[in-house]
Coordinates of C-alpha atoms and ligand atoms in Angstrom, one line a residue:
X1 CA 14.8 90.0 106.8
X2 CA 17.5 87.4 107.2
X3 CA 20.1 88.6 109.6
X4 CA 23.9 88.2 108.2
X5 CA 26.1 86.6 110.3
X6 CA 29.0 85.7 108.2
X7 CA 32.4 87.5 109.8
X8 CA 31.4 90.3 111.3
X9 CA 33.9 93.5 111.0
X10 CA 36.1 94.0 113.7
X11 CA 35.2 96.8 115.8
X12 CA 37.0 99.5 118.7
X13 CA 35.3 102.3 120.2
X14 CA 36.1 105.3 122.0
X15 CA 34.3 107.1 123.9
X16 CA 31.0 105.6 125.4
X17 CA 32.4 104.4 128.9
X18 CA 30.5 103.5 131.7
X19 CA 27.9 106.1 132.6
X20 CA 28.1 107.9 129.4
X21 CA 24.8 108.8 127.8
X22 CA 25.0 107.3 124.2
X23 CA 27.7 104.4 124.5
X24 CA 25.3 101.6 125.1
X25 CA 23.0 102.0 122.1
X26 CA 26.5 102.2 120.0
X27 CA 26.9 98.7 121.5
X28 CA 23.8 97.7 121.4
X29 CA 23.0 98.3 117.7
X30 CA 26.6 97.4 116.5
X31 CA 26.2 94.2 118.2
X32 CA 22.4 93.1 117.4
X33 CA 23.0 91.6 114.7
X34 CA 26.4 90.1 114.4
X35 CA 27.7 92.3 111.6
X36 CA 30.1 94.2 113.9
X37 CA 32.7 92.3 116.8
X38 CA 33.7 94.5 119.7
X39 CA 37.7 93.6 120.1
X40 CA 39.1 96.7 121.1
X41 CA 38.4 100.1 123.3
X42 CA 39.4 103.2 124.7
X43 CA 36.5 104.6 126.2
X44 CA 36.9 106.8 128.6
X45 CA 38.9 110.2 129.3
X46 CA 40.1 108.5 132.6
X47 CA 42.7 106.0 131.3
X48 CA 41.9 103.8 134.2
X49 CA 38.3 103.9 134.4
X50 CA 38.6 102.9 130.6
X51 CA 40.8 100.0 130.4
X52 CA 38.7 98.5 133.5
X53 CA 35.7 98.9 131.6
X54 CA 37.2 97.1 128.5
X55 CA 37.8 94.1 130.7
X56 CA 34.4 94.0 131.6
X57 CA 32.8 94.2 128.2
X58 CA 35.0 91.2 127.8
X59 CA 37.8 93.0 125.7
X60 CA 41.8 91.3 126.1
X61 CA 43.5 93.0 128.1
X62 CA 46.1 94.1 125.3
X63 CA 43.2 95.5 123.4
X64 CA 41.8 97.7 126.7
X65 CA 44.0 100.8 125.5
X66 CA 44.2 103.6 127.8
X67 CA 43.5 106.3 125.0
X68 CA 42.7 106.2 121.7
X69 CA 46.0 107.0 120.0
X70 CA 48.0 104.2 121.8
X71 CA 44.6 102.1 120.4
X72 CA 44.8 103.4 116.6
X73 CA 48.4 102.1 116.9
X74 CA 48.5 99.3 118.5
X75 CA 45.6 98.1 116.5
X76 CA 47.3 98.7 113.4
X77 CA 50.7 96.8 114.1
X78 CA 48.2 93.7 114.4
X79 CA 47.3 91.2 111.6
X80 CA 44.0 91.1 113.3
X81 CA 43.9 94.8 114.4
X82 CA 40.4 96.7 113.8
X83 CA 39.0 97.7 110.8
X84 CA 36.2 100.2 112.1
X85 CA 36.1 102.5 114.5
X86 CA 32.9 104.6 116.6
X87 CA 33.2 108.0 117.8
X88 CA 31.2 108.8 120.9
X89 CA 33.5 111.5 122.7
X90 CA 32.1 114.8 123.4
X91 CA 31.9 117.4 120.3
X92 CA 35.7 118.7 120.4
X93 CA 37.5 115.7 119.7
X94 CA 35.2 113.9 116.6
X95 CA 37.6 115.5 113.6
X96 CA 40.9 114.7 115.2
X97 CA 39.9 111.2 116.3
X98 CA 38.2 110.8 112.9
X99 CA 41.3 111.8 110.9
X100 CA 43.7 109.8 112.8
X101 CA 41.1 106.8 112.2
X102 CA 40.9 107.3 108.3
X103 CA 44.6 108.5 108.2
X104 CA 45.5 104.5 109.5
X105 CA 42.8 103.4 107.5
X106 CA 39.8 102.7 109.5
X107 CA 36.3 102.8 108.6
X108 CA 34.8 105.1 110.8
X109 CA 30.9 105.9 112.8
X110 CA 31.1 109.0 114.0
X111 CA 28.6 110.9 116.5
X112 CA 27.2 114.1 115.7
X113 CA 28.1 116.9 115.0
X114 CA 31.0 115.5 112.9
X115 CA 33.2 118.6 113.6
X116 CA 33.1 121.9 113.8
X117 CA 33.3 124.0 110.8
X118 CA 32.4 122.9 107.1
X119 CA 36.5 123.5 106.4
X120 CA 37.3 120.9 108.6
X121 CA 34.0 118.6 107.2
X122 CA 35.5 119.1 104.0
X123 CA 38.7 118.0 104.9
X124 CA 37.6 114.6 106.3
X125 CA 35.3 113.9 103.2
X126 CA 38.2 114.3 100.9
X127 CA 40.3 112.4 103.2
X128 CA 37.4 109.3 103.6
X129 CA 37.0 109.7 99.4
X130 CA 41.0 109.3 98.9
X131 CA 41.4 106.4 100.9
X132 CA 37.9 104.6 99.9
X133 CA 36.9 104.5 103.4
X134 CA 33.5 105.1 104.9
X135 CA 32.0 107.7 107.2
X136 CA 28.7 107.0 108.9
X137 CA 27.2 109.3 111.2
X138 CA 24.6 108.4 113.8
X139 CA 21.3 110.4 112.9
X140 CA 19.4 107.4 114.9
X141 CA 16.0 108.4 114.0
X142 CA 16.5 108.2 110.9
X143 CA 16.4 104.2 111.4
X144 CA 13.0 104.3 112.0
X145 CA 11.2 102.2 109.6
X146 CA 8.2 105.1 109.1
X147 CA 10.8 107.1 107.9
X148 CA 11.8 105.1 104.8
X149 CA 7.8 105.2 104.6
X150 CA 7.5 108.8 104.8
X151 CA 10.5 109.1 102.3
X152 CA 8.5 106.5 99.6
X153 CA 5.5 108.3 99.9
X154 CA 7.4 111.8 99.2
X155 CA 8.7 110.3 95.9
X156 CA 5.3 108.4 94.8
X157 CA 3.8 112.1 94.8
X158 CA 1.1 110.9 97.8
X159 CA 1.8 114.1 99.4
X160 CA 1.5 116.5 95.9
X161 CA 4.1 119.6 95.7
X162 CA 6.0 119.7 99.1
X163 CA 5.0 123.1 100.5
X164 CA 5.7 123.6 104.0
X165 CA 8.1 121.3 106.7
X166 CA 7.9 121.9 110.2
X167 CA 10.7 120.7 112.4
X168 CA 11.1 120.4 115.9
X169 CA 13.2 118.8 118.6
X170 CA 12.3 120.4 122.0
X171 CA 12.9 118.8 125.0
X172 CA 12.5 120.1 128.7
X173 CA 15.6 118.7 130.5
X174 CA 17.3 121.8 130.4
X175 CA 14.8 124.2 131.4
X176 CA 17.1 124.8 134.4
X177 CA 20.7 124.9 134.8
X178 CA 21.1 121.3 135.2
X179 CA 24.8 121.4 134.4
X180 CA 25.8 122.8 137.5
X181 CA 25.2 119.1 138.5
X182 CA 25.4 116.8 135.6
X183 CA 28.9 116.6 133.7
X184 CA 27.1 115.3 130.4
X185 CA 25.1 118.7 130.7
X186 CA 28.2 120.9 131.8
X187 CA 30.3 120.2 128.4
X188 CA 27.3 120.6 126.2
X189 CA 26.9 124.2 127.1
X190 CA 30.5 124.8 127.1
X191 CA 31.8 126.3 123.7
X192 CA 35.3 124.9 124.3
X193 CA 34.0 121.0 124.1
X194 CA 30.6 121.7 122.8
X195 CA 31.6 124.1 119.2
X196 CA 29.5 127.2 118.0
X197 CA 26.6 126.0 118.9
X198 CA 24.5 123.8 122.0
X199 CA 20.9 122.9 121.0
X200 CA 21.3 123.7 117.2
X201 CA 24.5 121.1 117.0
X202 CA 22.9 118.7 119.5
X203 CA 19.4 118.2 118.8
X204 CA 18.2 120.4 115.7
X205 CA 20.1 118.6 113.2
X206 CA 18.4 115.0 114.1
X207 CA 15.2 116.6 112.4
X208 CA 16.9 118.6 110.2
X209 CA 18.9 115.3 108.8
X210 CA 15.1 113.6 109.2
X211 CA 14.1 116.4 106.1
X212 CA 17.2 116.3 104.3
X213 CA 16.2 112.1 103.9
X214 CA 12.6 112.0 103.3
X215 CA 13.1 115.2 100.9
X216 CA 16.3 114.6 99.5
X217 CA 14.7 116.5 96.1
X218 CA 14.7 119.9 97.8
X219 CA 17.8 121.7 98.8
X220 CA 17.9 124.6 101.4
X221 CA 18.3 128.0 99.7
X222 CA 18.8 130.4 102.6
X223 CA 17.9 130.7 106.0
X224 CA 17.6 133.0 109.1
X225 CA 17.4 132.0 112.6
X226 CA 17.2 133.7 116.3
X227 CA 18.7 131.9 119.5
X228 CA 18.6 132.4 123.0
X229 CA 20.1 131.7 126.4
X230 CA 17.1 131.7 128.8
X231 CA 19.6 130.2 131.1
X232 CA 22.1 133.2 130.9
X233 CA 24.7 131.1 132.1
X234 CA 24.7 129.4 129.0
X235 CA 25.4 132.5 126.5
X236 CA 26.8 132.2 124.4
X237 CA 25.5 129.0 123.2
X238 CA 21.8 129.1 122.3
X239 CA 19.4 126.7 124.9
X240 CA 16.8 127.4 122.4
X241 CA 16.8 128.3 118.2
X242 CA 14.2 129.0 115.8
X243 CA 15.1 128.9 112.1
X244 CA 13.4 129.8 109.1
X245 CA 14.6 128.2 105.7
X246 CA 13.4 128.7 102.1
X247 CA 14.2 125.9 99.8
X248 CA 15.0 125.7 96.3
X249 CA 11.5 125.0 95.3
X250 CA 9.2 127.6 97.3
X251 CA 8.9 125.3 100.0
X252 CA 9.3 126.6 103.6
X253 CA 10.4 125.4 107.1
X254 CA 10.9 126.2 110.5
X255 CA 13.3 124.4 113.0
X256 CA 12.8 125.1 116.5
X257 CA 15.6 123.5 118.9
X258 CA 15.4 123.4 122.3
X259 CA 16.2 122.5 125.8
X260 CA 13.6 124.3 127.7
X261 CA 10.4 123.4 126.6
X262 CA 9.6 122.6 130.0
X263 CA 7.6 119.5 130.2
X264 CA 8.2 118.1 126.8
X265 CA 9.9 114.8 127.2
X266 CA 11.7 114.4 123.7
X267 CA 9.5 116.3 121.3
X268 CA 11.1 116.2 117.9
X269 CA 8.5 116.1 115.0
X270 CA 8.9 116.5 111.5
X271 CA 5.2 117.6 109.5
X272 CA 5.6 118.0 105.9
X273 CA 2.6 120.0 104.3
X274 CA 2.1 118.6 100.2
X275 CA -0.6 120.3 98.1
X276 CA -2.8 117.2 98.3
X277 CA -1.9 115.8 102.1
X278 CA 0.1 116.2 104.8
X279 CA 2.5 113.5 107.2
X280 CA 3.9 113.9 110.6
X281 CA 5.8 111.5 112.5
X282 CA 6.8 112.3 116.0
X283 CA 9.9 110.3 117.6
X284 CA 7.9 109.5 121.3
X285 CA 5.8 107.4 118.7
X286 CA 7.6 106.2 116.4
X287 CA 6.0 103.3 114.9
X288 CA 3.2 105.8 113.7
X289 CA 2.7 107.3 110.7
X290 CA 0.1 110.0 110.4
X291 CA -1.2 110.8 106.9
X292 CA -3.9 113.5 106.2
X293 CA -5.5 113.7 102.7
X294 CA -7.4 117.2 102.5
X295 CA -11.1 116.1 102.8
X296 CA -11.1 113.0 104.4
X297 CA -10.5 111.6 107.6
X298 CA -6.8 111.4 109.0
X299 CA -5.2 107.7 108.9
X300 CA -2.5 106.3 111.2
X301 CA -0.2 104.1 109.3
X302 CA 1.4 101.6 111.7
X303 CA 4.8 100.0 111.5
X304 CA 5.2 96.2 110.0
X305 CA 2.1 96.0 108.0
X306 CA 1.2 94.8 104.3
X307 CA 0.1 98.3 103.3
X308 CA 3.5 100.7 103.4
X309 CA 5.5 100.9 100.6
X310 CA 8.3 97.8 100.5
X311 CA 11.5 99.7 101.4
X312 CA 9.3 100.5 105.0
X313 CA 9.2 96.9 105.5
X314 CA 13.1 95.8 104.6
X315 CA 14.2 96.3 107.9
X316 CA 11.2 93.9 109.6
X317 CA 12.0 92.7 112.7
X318 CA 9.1 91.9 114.1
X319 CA 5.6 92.1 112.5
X320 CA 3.2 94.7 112.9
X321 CA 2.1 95.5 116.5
X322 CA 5.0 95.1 118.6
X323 CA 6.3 98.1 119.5
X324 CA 10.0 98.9 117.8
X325 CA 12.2 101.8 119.4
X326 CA 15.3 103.7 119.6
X327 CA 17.7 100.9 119.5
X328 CA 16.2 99.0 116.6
X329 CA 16.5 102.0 114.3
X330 CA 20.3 102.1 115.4
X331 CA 20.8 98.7 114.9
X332 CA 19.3 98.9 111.6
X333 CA 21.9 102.0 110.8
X334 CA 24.5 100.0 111.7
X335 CA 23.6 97.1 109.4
X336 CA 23.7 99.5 106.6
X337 CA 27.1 101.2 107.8
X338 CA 28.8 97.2 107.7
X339 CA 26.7 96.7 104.3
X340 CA 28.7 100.2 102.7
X341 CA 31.7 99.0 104.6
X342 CA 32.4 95.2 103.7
X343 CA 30.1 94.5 100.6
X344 CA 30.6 91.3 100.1
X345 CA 30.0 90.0 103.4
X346 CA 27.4 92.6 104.3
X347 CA 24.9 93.6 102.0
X348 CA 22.0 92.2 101.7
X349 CA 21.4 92.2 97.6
X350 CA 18.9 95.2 96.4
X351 CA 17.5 96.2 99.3
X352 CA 19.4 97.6 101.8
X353 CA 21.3 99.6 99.4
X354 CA 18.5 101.9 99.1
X355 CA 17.8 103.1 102.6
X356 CA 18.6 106.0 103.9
X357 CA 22.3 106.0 105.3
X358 CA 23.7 108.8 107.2
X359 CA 27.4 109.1 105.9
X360 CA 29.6 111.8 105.7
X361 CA 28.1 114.2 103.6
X362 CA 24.9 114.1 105.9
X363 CA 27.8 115.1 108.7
X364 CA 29.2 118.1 106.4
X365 CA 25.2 118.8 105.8
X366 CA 24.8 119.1 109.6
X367 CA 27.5 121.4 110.1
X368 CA 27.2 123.8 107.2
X369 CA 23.9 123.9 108.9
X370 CA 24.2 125.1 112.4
X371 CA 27.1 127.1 111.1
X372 CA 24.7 129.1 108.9
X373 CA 22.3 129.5 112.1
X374 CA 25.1 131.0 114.1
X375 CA 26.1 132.9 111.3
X376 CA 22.6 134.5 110.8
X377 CA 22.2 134.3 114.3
X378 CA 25.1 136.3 115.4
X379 CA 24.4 139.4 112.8
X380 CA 20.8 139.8 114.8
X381 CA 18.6 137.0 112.7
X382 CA 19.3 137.9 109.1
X383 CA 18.7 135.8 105.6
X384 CA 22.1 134.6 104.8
X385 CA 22.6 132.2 101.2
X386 CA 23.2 128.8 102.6
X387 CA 25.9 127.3 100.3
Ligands
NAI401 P1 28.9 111.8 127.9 O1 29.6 113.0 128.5 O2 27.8 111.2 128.6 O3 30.0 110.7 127.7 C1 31.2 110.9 127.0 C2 32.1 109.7 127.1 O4 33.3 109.9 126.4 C3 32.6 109.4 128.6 O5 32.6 108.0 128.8 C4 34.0 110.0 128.6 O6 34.8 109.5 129.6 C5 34.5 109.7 127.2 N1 35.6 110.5 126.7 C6 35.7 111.8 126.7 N2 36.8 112.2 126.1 C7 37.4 111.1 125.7 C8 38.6 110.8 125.0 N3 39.5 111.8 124.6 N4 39.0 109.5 124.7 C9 38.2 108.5 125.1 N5 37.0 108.7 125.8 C10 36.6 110.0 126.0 O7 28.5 112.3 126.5 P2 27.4 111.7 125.6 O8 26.1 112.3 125.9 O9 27.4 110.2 125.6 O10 27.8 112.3 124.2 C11 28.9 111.8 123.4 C12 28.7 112.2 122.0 O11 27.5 111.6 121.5 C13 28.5 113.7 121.7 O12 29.1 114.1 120.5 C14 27.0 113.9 121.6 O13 26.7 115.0 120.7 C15 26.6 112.6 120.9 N6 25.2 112.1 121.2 C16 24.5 111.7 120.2 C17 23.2 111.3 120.3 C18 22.5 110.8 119.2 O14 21.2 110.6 119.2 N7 23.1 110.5 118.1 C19 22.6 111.3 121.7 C20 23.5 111.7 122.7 C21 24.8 112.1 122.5

C-alpha cells in the first residue's frame, strides 16, 4: 500500500525515556511512515534525564519539557503546539495524563491498561466523545496482518459456529523475583503503580483484545477466574491467572496469564475451535496462520500471499516470505490511529477504515475485564455477570 506522507500530525510523548521497555516501538511505529512528527517530550520521571533525552531525539530545546504538565501547557500556548499525544508511563498515571491531554484537546495513544477501574474508563470515553477527540490504545498484536485474516475468515463462516477460544499469554521472565533487581519489574508488581491487577492487566488482555477483534460477534457473558502469587512476594497481585468465560452464544474460553511459565519465551496464543475448523496463531510466529478443517490435513497460511482474504493484505509491506514482526504491526496501528485522527490527510480511502483499531472502548473493554477477574478472583473463583 502507498505510504501517506502529506503533513504528518504533530506528535509529544511522555513516558518512553531512555531504557524504558516500550518507548522505542512508540517511536518507531509512529515514525515509519511519516504520518506522525515527534516535536515535543517529556519522557522521563527524572526531569533531567528527560529533557537530555529530548535533545538527543532531536527535539528543540523549548519543546524538551521537564514533565508532562509544563508540556500540555506550553504546547498549547503555541500556534504550532501538538496535536497528539502517547502515553507510555507506568499503569498509575495513564487516566490523569489522558484527561489532562483530552481536557487541552489532544488526540491521545495511550498504553495499556487505560486506567484503573471502568468508572474512571467511562469518564475518559465521555470526555474523548464530547470533545470529538480520539483514544487509541496499543494492543500491538493486534497489527498483525494474520489477525485481520483470522478475523475475515471468522465472518466468511470458514470456521462454522465459534465454539471454544483458547487464550494464552504466558511468559517465563518472572518465574523468579526478578524485581528485586529490575525497576521495570519492581512497579509492575506493585499495586500502588501497577492497579488491581499484574499479569491479568499486563499481559492477559493483549489476547483477550486479540478475541474481542477477530470475534467481535460474541460478547462475554460471565466469567470466573483463580490467581496466584507463586512468588509470595508478589501477593497481592496475581503472577499467574486462569479464567474461564461463557459467551453470549454457548461459546467458551479460557485465559491463562502468566509470568512464570518458566521457559516460555512470549507464549501468547489465541486457538479458536468452529464446528467445521479450527485457527491458532501464536505471536513468536506471527506471520503464520494455522487452519485445520476436520478431516483433512492442517494448512499454514503465510503472510503476503494472493490466497488470504483482501483486508489481510491492506497493510502489505513487503511481499510474502519476508519475515514481518512486532514493530510492523505497531506501525501499522499507528497509521490507523493518524487515519481516525486527521481524515483528510490520513486515510487511505476504503480500506484502512475497516481494520481493526484499538480505541478507547477496546481500553474500557480491557479494564471491565481484569476488574471482573479480580472481582471473581477475590470472592474465591466464583461466576460473576460481566456487564
Ligand atoms: P518502564 O518502567 O520500562 O519505563 C517507564 C518510562 O516512563 C521511564 O522512562 C520513566 O522514566 C517514565 N516515566 C515514569 N513516570 C513518568 C511521568 N510521570 N512522566 C514522564 N515519564 C515518566 O515501563 P514500560 O515497561 O516501558 O511500561 C510503560 C507502559 O507501557 C506500561 O503501562 C506498560 O503496561 C505498557 N507496556 C505495554 C506493552 C504493549 O505491548 N503494549 C509492552 C510493555 C509495556
Amino acid at each position: 500500500m502507498s505510504q501517506q506522507t502529506r503533513k504528518p500530525i504533530r506528535w509529544g510523548m511522555v513516558g518512553g525515556g531512555r531504557g524504558s521497555q516500550i518507548g522505542t516501538i512508540h517511536r518507531n511505529a509512529a515514525l515509519r511512515d511519516n504520518v506522525f512528527a515527534l516535536v515535543a517530550g517529556a519522557f522521563d520521571i527524572d526531569p533531567e534525564r528527560g529533557r537530555a533525552f529530548g535533545l538527543e531525539l532531536g527535539l528543540d530545546a523549548d519543546r524538551a519539557y521537564s514533565d508532562y504538565k509544563a508540556m500540555i501547557k506550553g504546547e498549547a500556548e503555541r500556534p504550532d503546539g501538538i496535536e497528539a499525544i502517547s502515553i507510555a508511563t507506568p499503569n498509575n498515571t495513564h487516566y490523569e495524563i489522558t484527561r489532562l491531554a483530552l481536557e487541552n484537546g489532544l488526540h491521545v495513544i495511550c498504553e495499556k491498561p487505560l486506567c484503573f477501574s471502568v468508572q474512571e474508563a467511562e469518564e475518559l470515553l465521555t470526555l474523548s466523545r464530547s470533545k470529538d477527540l480520539i483514544v487509541g490504545v496499543t494492543y500491538g498484536y493486534a497489527g498483525h496482518q494474520m489477525i485481520e485474516q483470522a478475523r475475515a475468515m471468522v465472518r466468511n463462516g470458514d470456521l462454522g459456529e465459534i465454539r471454544v477460544v483458547n487464550l494464552a499469554f504466558a511468559h517465563g521472565f518472572h518465574s523468579e523475583a526478578v524485581e528485586e533487581k529490575n525497576p521495570a519489574t519492581r512497579w509492575r508488581v506493585d499495586p500502588a503503580f501497577a492497579g488491581p491487577s499484574y499479569v491479568l492487566g499486563d499481559i492477559g488482555t493483549h489476547p483477550l483484545f486479540l478475541a474481542e477483534a477477530i470475534l467481535d460477534h460474541m460478547k462475554i457473558k460471565r466469567l470466573m477466574c483463580v490467581r496466584q502469587s507463586f512468588v509470595k512476594s508478589r501477593a497481592p497481585l496475581e503472577d499467574n491467572a486462569i479464567t474461564l468465560m461463557e459467551y453470549d452464544n454457548g461459546a467458551i474460553a479460557n485465559v491463562w496469564s502468566s509470568a512464570i511459565n518458566a521457559g516460555s519465551m512470549h507464549g501468547q496464543r489465541i486457538r479458536i475451535v468452529g464446528s467445521k475448523a479450527s485457527i491458532e496463531w501464536w505471536d513468536e510466529q506471527p506471520n503464520q496462520l494455522r487452519y485445520e478443517i476436520q478431516g483433512e490435513p492442517a494448512r499454514i497460511f503465510e503472510r503476503g500471499m494472493g490466497y488470504l482474504y483482501p483486508q489481510a493484505l491492506i497493510d502489505d509491506r513487503i511481499g510474502g516470505g519476508h519475515p514481518e514482526g512486532l514493530f510492523e504491526a505497531w506501525a501499522n496501528l499507528y497509521r490507523r490511529f493518524a487515519a481516525r485522527m486527521q481524515p483528510h490527510d490520513h486515510a487511505a480511502p476504503s480500506d484502512i477504515s475497516n481494520l481493526i483499531f484499538p480505541d478507547i472502548e477496546a481500553g474500557l473493554e480491557g479494564v471491565r475485564w481484569v476488574e471482573n477477574c479480580v472481582r471473581s478472583a477475590n470472592a474465591g473463583g466464583i461466576w460473576v455477570d460481566y456487564r
